[in-house]
Structures are given as structure tokens and as C-alpha cells.
PDB file of C-alpha atoms in Angstrom:
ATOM      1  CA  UNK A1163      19.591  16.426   3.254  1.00  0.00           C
ATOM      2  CA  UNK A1164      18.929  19.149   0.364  1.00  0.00           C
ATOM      3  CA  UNK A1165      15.966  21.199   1.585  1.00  0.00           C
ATOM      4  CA  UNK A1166      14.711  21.288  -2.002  1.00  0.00           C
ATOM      5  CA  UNK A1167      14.563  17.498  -1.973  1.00  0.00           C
ATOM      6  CA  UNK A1168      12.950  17.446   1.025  1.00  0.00           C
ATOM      7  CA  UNK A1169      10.165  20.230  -0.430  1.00  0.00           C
ATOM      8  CA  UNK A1170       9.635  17.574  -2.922  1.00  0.00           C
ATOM      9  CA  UNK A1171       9.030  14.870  -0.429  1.00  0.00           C
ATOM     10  CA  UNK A1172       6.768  17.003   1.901  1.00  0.00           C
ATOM     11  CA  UNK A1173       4.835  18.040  -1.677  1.00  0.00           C
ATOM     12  CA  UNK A1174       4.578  14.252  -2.364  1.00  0.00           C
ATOM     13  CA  UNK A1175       3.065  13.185   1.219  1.00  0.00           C
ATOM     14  CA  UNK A1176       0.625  15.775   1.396  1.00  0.00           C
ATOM     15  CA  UNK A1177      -0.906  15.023  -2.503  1.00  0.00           C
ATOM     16  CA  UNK A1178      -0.856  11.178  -0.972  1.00  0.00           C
ATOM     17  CA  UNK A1179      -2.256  12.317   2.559  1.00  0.00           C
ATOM     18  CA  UNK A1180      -5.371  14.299   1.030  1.00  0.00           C
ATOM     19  CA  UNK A1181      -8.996  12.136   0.823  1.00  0.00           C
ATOM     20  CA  UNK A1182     -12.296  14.115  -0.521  1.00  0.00           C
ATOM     21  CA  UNK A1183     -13.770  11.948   2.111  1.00  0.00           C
ATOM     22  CA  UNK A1184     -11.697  12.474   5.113  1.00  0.00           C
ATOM     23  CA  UNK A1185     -12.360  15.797   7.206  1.00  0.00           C
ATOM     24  CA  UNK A1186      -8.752  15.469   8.817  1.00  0.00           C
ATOM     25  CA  UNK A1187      -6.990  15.072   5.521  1.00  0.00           C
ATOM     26  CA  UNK A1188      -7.781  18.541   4.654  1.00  0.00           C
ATOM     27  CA  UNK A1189      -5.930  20.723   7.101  1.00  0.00           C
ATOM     28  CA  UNK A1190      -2.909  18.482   7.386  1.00  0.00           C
ATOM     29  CA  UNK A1191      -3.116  18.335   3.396  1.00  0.00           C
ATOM     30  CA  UNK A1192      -2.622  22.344   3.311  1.00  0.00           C
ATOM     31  CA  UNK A1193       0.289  22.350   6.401  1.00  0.00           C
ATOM     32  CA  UNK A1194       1.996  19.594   4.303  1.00  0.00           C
ATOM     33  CA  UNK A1195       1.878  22.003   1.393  1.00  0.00           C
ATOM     34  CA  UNK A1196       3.078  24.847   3.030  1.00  0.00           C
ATOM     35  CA  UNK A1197       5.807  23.649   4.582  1.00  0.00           C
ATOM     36  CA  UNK A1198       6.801  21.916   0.828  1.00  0.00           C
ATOM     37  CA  UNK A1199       6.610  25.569  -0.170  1.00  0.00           C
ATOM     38  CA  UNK A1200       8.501  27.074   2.902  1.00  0.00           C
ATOM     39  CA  UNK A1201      11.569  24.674   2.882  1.00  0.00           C
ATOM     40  CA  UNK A1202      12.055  25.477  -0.821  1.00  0.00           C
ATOM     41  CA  UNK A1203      11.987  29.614   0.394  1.00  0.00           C
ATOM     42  CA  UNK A1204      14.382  28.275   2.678  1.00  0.00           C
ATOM     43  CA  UNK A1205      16.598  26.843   0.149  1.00  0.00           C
ATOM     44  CA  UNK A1206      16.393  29.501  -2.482  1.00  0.00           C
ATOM     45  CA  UNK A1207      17.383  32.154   0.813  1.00  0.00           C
ATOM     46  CA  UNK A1208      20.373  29.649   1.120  1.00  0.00           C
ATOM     47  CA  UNK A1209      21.455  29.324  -2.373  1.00  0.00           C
ATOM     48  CA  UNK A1210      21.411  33.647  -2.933  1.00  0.00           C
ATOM     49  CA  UNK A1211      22.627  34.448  -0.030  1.00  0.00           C
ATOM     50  CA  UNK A1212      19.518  36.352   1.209  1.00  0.00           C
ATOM     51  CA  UNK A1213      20.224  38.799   3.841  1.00  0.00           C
ATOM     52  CA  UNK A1214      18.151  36.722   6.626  1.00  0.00           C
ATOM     53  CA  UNK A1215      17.368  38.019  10.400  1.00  0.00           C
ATOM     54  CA  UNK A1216      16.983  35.053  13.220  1.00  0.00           C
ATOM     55  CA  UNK A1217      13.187  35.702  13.634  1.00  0.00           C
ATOM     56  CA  UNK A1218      11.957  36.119   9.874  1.00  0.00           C
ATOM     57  CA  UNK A1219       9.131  33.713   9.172  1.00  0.00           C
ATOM     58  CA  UNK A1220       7.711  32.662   5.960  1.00  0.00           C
ATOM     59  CA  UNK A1221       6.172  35.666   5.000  1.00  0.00           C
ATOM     60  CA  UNK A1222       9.422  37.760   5.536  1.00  0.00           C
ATOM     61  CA  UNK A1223      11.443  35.204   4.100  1.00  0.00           C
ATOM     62  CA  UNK A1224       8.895  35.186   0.047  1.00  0.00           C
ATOM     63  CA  UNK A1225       9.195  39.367   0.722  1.00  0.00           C
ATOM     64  CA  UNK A1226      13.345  39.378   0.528  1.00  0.00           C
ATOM     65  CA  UNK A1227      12.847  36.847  -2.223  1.00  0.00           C
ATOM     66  CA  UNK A1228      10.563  38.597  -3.837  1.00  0.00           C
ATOM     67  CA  UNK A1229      12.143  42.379  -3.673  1.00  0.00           C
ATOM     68  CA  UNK A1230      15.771  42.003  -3.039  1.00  0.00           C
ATOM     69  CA  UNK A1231      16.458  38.064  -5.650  1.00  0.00           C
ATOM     70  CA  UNK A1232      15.170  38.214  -8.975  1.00  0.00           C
ATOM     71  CA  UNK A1233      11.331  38.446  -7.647  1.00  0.00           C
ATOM     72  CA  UNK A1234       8.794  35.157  -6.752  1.00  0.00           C
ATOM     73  CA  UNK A1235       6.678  33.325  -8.646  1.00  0.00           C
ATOM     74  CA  UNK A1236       2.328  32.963  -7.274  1.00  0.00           C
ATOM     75  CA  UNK A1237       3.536  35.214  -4.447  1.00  0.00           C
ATOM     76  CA  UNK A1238      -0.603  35.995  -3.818  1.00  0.00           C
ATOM     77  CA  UNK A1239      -1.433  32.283  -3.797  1.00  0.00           C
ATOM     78  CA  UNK A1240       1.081  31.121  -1.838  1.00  0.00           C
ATOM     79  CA  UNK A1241       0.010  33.837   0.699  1.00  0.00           C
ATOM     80  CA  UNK A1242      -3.286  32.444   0.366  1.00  0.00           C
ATOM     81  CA  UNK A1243      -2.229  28.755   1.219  1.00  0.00           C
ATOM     82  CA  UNK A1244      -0.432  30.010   4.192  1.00  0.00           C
ATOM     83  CA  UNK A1245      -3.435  32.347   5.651  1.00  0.00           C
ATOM     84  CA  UNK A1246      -5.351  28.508   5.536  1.00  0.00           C
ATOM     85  CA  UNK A1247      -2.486  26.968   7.125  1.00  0.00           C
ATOM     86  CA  UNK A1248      -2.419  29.502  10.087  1.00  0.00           C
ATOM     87  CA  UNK A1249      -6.127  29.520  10.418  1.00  0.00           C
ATOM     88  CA  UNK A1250      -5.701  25.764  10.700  1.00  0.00           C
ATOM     89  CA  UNK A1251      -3.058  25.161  12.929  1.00  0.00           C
ATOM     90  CA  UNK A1252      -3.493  28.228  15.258  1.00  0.00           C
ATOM     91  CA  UNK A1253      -7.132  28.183  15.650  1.00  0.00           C
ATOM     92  CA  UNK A1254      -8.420  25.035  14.388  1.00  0.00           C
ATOM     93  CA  UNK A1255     -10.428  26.174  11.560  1.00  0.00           C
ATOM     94  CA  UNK A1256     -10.381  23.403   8.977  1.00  0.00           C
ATOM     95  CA  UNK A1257     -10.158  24.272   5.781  1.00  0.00           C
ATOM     96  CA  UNK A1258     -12.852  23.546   3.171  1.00  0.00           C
ATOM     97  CA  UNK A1259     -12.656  20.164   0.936  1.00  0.00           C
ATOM     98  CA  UNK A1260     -13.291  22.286  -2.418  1.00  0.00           C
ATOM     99  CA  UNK A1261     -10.007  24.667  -1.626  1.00  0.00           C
ATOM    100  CA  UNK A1262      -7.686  21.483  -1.527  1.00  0.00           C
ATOM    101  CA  UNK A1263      -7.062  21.008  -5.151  1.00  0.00           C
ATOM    102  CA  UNK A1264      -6.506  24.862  -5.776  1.00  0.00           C
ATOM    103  CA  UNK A1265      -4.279  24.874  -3.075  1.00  0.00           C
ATOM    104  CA  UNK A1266      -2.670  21.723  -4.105  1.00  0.00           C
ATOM    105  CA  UNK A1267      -1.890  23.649  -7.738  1.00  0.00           C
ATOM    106  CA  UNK A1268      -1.070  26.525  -6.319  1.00  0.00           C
ATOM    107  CA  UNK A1269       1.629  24.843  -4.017  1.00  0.00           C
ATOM    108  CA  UNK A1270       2.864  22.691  -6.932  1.00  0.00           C
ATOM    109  CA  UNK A1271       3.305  25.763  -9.576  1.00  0.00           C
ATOM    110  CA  UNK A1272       5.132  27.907  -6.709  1.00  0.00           C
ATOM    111  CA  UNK A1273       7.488  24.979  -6.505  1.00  0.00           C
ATOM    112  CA  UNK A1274       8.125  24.546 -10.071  1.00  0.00           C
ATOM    113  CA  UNK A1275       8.484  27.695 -11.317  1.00  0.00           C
ATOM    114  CA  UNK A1276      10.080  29.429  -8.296  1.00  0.00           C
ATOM    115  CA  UNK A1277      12.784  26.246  -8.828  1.00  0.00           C
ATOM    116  CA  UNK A1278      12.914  26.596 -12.206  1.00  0.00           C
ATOM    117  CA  UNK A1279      14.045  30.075 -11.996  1.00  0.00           C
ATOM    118  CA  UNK A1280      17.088  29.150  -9.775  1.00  0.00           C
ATOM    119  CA  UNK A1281      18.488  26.499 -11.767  1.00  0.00           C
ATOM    120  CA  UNK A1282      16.698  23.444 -10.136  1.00  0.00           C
ATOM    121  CA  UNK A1283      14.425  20.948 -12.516  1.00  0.00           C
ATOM    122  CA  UNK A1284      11.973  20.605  -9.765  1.00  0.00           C
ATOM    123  CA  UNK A1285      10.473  17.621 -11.449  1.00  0.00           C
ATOM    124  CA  UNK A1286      13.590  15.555 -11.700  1.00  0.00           C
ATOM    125  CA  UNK A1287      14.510  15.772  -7.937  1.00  0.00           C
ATOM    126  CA  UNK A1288      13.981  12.450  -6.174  1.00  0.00           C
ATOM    127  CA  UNK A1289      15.398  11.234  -1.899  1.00  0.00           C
ATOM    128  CA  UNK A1290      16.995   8.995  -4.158  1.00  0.00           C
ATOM    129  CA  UNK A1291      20.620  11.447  -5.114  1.00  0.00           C
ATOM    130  CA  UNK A1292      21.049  11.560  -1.126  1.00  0.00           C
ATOM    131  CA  UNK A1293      22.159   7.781  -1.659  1.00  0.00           C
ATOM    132  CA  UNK A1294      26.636   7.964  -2.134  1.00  0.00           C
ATOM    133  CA  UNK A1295      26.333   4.089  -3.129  1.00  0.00           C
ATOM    134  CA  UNK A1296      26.200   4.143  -6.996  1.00  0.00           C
ATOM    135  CA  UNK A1297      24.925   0.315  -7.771  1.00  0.00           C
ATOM    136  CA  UNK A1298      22.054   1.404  -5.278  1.00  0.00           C
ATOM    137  CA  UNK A1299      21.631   5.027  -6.270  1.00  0.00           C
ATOM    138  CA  UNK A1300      21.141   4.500 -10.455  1.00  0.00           C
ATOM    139  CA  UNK A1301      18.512   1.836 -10.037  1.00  0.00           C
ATOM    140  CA  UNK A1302      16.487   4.046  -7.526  1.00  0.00           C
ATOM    141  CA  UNK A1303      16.749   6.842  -9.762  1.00  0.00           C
ATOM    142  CA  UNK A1304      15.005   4.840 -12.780  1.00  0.00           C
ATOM    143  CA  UNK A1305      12.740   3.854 -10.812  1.00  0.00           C
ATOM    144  CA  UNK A1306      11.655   7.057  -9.146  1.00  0.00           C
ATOM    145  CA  UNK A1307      11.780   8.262 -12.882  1.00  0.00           C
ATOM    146  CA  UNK A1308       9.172   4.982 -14.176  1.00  0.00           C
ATOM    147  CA  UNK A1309       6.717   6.076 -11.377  1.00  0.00           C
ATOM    148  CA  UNK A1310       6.575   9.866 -12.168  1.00  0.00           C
ATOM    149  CA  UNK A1311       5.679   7.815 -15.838  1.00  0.00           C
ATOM    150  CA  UNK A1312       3.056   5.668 -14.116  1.00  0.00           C
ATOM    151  CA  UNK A1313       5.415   2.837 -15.577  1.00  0.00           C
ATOM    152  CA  UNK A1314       4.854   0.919 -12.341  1.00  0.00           C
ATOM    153  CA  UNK A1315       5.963  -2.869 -13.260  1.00  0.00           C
ATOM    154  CA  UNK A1316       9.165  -1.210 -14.662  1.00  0.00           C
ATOM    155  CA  UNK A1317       9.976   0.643 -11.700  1.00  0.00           C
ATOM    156  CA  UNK A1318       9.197  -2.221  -9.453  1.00  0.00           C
ATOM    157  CA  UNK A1319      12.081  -4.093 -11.388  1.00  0.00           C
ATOM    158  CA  UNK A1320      14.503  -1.122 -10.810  1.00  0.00           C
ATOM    159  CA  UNK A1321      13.712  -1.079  -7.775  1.00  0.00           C
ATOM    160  CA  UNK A1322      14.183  -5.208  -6.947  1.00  0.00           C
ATOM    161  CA  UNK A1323      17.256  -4.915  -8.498  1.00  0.00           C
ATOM    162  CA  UNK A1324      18.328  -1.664  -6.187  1.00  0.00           C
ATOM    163  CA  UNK A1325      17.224  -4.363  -3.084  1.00  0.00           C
ATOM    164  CA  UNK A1326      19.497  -7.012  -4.248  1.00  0.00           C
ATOM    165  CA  UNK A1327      22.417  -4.414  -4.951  1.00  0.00           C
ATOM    166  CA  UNK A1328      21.559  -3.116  -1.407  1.00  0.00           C
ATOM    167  CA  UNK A1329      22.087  -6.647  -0.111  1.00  0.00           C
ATOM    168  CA  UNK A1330      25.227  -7.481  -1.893  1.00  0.00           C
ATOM    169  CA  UNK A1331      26.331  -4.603  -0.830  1.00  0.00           C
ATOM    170  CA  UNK A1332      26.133  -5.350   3.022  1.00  0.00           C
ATOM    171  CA  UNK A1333      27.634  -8.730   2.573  1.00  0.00           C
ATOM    172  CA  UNK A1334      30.319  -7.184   0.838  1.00  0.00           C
ATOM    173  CA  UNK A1335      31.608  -5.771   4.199  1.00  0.00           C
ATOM    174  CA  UNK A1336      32.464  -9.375   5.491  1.00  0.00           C
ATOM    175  CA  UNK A1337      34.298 -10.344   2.416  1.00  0.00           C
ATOM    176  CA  UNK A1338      31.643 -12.739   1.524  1.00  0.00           C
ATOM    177  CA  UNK A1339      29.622 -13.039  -1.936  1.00  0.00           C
ATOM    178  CA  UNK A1340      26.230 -15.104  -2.773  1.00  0.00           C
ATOM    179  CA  UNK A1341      28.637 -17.129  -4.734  1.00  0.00           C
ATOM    180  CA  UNK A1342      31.032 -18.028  -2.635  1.00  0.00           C
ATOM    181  CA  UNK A1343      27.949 -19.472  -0.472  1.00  0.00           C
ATOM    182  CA  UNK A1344      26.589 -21.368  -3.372  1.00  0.00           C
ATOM    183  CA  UNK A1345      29.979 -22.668  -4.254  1.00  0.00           C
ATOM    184  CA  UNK A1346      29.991 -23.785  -0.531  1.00  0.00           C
ATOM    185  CA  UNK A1347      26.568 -25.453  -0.995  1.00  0.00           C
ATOM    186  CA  UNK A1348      27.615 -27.400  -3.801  1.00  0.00           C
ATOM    187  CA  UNK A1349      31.133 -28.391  -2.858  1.00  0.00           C
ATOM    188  CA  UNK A1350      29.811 -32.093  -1.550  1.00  0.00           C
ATOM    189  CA  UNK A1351      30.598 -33.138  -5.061  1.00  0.00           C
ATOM    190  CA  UNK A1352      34.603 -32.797  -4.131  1.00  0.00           C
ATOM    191  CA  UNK A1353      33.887 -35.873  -1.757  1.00  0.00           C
ATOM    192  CA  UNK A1354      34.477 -39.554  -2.934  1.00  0.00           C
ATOM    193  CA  UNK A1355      31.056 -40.629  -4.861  1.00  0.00           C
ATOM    194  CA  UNK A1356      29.873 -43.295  -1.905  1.00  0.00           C
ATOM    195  CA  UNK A1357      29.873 -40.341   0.514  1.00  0.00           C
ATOM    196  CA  UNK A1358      28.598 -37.586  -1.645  1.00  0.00           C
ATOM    197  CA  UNK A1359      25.026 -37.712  -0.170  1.00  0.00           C
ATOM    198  CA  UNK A1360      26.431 -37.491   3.719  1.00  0.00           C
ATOM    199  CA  UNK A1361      28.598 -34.775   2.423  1.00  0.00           C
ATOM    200  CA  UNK A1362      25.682 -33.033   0.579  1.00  0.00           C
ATOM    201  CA  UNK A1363      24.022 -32.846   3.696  1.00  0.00           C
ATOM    202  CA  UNK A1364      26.673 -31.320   5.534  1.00  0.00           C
ATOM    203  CA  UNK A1365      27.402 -28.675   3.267  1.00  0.00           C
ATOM    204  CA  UNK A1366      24.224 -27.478   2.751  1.00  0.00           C
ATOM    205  CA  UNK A1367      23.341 -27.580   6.665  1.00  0.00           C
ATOM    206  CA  UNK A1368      26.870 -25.981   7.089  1.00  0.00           C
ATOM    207  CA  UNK A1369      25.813 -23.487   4.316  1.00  0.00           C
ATOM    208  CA  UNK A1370      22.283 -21.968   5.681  1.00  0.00           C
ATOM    209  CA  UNK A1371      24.004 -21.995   9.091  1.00  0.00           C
ATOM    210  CA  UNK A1372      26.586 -19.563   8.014  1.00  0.00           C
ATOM    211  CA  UNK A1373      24.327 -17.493   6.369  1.00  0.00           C
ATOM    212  CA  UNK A1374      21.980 -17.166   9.059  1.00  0.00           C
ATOM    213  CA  UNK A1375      24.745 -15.525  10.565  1.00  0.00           C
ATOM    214  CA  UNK A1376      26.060 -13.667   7.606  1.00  0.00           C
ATOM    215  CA  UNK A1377      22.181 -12.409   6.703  1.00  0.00           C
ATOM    216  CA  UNK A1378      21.777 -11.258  10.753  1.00  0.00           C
ATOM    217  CA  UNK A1379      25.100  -9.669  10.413  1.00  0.00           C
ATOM    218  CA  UNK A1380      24.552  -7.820   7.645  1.00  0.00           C
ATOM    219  CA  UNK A1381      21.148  -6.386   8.930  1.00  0.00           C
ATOM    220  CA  UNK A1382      22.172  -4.925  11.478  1.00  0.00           C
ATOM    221  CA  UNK A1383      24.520  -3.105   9.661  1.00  0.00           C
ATOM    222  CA  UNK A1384      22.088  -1.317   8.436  1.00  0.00           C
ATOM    223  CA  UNK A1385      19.907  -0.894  11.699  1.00  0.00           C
ATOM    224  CA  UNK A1386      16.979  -3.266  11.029  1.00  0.00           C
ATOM    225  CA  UNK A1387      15.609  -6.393  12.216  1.00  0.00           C
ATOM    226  CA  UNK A1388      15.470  -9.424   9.793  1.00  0.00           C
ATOM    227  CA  UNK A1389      11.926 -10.112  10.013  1.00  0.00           C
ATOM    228  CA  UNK A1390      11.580  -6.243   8.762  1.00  0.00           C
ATOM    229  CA  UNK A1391      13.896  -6.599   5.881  1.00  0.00           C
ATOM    230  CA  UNK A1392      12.583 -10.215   5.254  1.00  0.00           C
ATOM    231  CA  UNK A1393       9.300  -8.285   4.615  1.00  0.00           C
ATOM    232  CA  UNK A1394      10.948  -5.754   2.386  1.00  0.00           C
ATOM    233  CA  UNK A1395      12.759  -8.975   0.102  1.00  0.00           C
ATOM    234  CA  UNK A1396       8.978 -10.433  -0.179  1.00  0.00           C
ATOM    235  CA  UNK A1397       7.984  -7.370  -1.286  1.00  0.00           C
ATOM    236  CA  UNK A1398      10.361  -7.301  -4.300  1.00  0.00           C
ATOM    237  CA  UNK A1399      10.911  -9.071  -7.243  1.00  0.00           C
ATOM    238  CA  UNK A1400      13.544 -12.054  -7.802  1.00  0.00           C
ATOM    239  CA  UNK A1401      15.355 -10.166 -10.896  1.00  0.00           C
ATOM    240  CA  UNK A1402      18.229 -12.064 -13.014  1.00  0.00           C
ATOM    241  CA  UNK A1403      20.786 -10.121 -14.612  1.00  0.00           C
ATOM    242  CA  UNK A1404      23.042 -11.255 -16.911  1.00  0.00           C
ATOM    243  CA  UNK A1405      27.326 -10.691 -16.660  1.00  0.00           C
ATOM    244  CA  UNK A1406      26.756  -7.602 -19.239  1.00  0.00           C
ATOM    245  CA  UNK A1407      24.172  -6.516 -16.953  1.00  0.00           C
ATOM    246  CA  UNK A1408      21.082  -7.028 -19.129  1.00  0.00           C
ATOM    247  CA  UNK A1409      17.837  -8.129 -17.555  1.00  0.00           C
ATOM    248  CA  UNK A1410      16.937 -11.637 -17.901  1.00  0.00           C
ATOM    249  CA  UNK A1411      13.779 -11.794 -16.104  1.00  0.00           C
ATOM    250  CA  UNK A1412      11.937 -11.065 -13.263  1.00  0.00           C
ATOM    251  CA  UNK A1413       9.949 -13.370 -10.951  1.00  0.00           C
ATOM    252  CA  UNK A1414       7.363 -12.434  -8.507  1.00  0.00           C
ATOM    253  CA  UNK A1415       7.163 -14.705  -5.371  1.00  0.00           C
ATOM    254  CA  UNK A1416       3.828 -13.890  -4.418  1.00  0.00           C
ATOM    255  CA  UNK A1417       4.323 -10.589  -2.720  1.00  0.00           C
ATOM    256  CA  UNK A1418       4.995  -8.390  -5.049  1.00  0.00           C
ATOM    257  CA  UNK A1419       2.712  -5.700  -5.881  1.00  0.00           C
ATOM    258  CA  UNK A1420       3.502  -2.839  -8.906  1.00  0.00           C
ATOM    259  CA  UNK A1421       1.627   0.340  -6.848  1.00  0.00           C
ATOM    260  CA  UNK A1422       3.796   3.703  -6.676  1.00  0.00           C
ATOM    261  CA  UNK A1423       2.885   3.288  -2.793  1.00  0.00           C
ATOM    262  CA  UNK A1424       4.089  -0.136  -2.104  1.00  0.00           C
ATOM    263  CA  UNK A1425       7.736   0.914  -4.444  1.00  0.00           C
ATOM    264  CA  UNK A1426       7.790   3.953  -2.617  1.00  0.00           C
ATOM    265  CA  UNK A1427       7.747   2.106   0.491  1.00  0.00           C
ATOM    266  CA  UNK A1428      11.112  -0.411  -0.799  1.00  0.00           C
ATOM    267  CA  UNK A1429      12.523   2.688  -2.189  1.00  0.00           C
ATOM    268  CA  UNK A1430      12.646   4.231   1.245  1.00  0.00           C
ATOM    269  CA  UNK A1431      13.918   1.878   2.631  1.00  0.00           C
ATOM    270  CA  UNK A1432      16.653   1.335   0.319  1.00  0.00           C
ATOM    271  CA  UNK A1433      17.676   4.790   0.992  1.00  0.00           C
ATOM    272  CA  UNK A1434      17.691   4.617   4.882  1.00  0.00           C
ATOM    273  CA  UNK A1435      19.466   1.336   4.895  1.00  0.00           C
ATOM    274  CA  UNK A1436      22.355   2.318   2.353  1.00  0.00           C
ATOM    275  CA  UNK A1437      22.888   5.506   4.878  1.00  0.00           C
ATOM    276  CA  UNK A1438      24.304   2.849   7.346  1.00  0.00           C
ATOM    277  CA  UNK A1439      26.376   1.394   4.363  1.00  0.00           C
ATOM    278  CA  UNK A1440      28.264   4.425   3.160  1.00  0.00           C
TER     279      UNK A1440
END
């Protein structure tokens, strides 16, 4: 995975991780940060070809940066985050609830601005671009983009329609389309009219049958159990596209909430299930 993606994601967690109220929040807030802020050093020591030795830590690594590359952005403050990272995870010292937010800043600017100077819009980077599947990737991208807008019902959409994409996509590999198992469903009608409703019955019991086995089949393609993915689909929105491939509507089934936590949560696990696709 790109290390400055994953800065990003480690950024993300520890802004979602820290509670005013919650003593343990703090410290694991600030090692969240500063690893964020280390695997983008990393990255940057990648992408110019810093002169690296096998034992150079953080500090080492933001000095060659800083002297030998173009120079670092909030060198001082980013010092200052990892001093309260060390004091926390080498000798326990927790750090105080009113350094957070600075720290949180701090970490954030680093990461902008330090990206910003190598070419990378820090802002637009999103787990989604490690996804190779294009009809998954695009939607997943809007919708990372709607929630960095607080446009949550909007992303929630993007992201129901990513889902479906995701599952068309595994059903794909055994040659076999939603259609074709509707057109299956509804064949009864070929039959003579006085046996129609024996022959509806068949087909349809015929139908769910075979895609019990097709829908079982394709989840374990991607490595997860169906009552897991089941929970996933309830979690999503029934979206109806049109042949142009203009939304229709959307329709919620109950279960489907429009909180940046609960589409970050489908979003995820769009991305690890496509892996298993590619």
C-alpha cells in the first residue's frame, strides 16, 4: 500500500480515536499521530532517494529531510509530538487532555504542507486508489470525497452503489448476472397456461436455490462469511440506476444509516473484499 495513504489513514483513526473524556484516548491519540507523521517521513525518504542507514529512527530520518531535501515543514512541533509519544509509550506518562488538539494541528499541518511540497495533495488521498477494479474504485472515490464535504446521504449512495458493483462483480466470475437469475425466476410463463402456477413454483424454488449457491460462492471469493456481508448489504442502500447510468433512486431498507463512521465502515470493506477480486 502507498505509505502516504496509509499516513492518511493512521491521521484519520487517531482524530476518530481521541475523547476529551477518555484518559486512554489521549496517549494512543498522540502515537496514532506520530506514526501518521513518521510513515509520511518514510515516504518522502522513499520518493528522494534519501541517503538512509538501517538504524535511523524518526528523528534522523526529519534531520536528512530537513538538511540534505529541500528542508521540512513544523520540524519543532513535530519534535514536540514525538517527545509526548516517547514519554508515553516508553514510560507511561500520559499525556495531558489540553495538548491533544495542538498536537492534533500540529500533526495535520506537518502532513499537509510537508506533502504539499513533494507533489502530493494530501487532502485528496483516500484507501480508496489501492482498489484496481474501476466500477468499484470511482464510486468509493466520490464518496470518500462527499464525506470530507460532510455530504453524508450522498456518499452513502456512492457508496451503495460501490456494494452492488462489488457484488456484480463477484458473480461475474461464474458467468452469471442478476438478470439471468431473474429471467430464470420468471421463465414459468414459457409453460402451457394450466401449468403456469406449478411451474412458477418450480422456478422460483429452483431460482433461490441456485443462488444460495451462487451468493455462498461468490463470498468466499472474497474471504468472508455471508452472514458478515449480509450485514454489510443491510447496511447499504437499494440504489437504481438507469442503462445511461443515472440515478433513479435510492431506498433504505431499514438499516441504513448516513454517519461518516458507519460509510467508512462499507467503504472498508469494499476495499478489502475487491483485493480478493482483482
Amino acid at each position: 500500500m502507498d505509505s502516504a495513504i496509509l499516513s492518511k489513514m493512521l491521521f484519520r483513526k487517531a482524530v476518530s480515536l481521541y475523547s476529551p473524556q477518555d484518559t486512554f484516548s489521549w496517549g494512543l491519540t498522540v502515537s496514532l499521530l506520530q506514526d501518521a507523521a513518521e510513515m509520511l517521513v518514510w515516504h518522502l525518504a522513499k520518493k528522494t532517494n534519501a541517503q538512509i542507514k538501517s538504524k535511523d529512527g524518526f528523528v534522523a530520518l526529519v534531520e536528512n529531510l530537513d538538511k540534505n531535501h529541500g528542508g521540512i515543514f513544523l520540524k519543532a512541533e513535530i519534535f514536540e509530538l514525538n517527545s509526548a509519544r516517547v514519554n508515553f509509550k516508553h514510560y507511561g506518562n500520559i499525556p495531558a487532555n489540553s495538548e491533544i488538539p495542538k498536537f492534533i494541528e500540529f500533526c495535520e499541518h506537518f502532513l499537509i504542507r510537508n506533502s504539499e511540497k513533494h507533489g502530493i495533495d494530501f487532502d485528496a488521498l483516500t484507501y480508496a486508489e489501492t482498489v484496481n477494479i474501476s466500477v468499484i474504485k470511482e464510486p468509493l472515490i466520490k464518496s470518500e470525497q462527499l464525506i470530507e464535504k460532510s455530504e453524508f446521504e450522498e456518499a452513502l449512495i456512492y457508496s451503495s452503489i460501490a456494494f452492488q458493483n462489488l457484488e456484480d462483480t463477484a458473480l461475474s466470475k461464474f458467468n452469471v448476472h442478476k438478470f439471468d437469475l431473474d429471467n430464470l425466476r420468471e421463465s414459468y410463463e414459457a409453460w402451457p397456461i394450466d401449468n403456469q402456477e406449478s411451474a412458477r413454483d418450480f422456478t422460483y424454488k429452483l431460482t433461490n436455490i441456485l443462488e444460495k449457491i451462487i451468493d455462498n460462492s461468490s463470498r468466499a471469493l472474497m474471504g468472508f462469511d455471508l452472514s458478515h456481508f449480509n450485514r454489510i448489504k443491510s447496511m447499504c442502500l437499494i440504489v437504481n440506476i438507469s442503462m445511461t447510468g443515472n440515478i433513479l433512486g435510492a431506498t433504505n431498507m431499514g438499516n441504513a444509516k448516513a454517519d461518516p463512521e458507519s460509510i467508512r465502515y462499507i467503504n472498508n470493506f469494499i476495499i478489502e473484499a475487491s483485493r480478493k477480486l482483482s
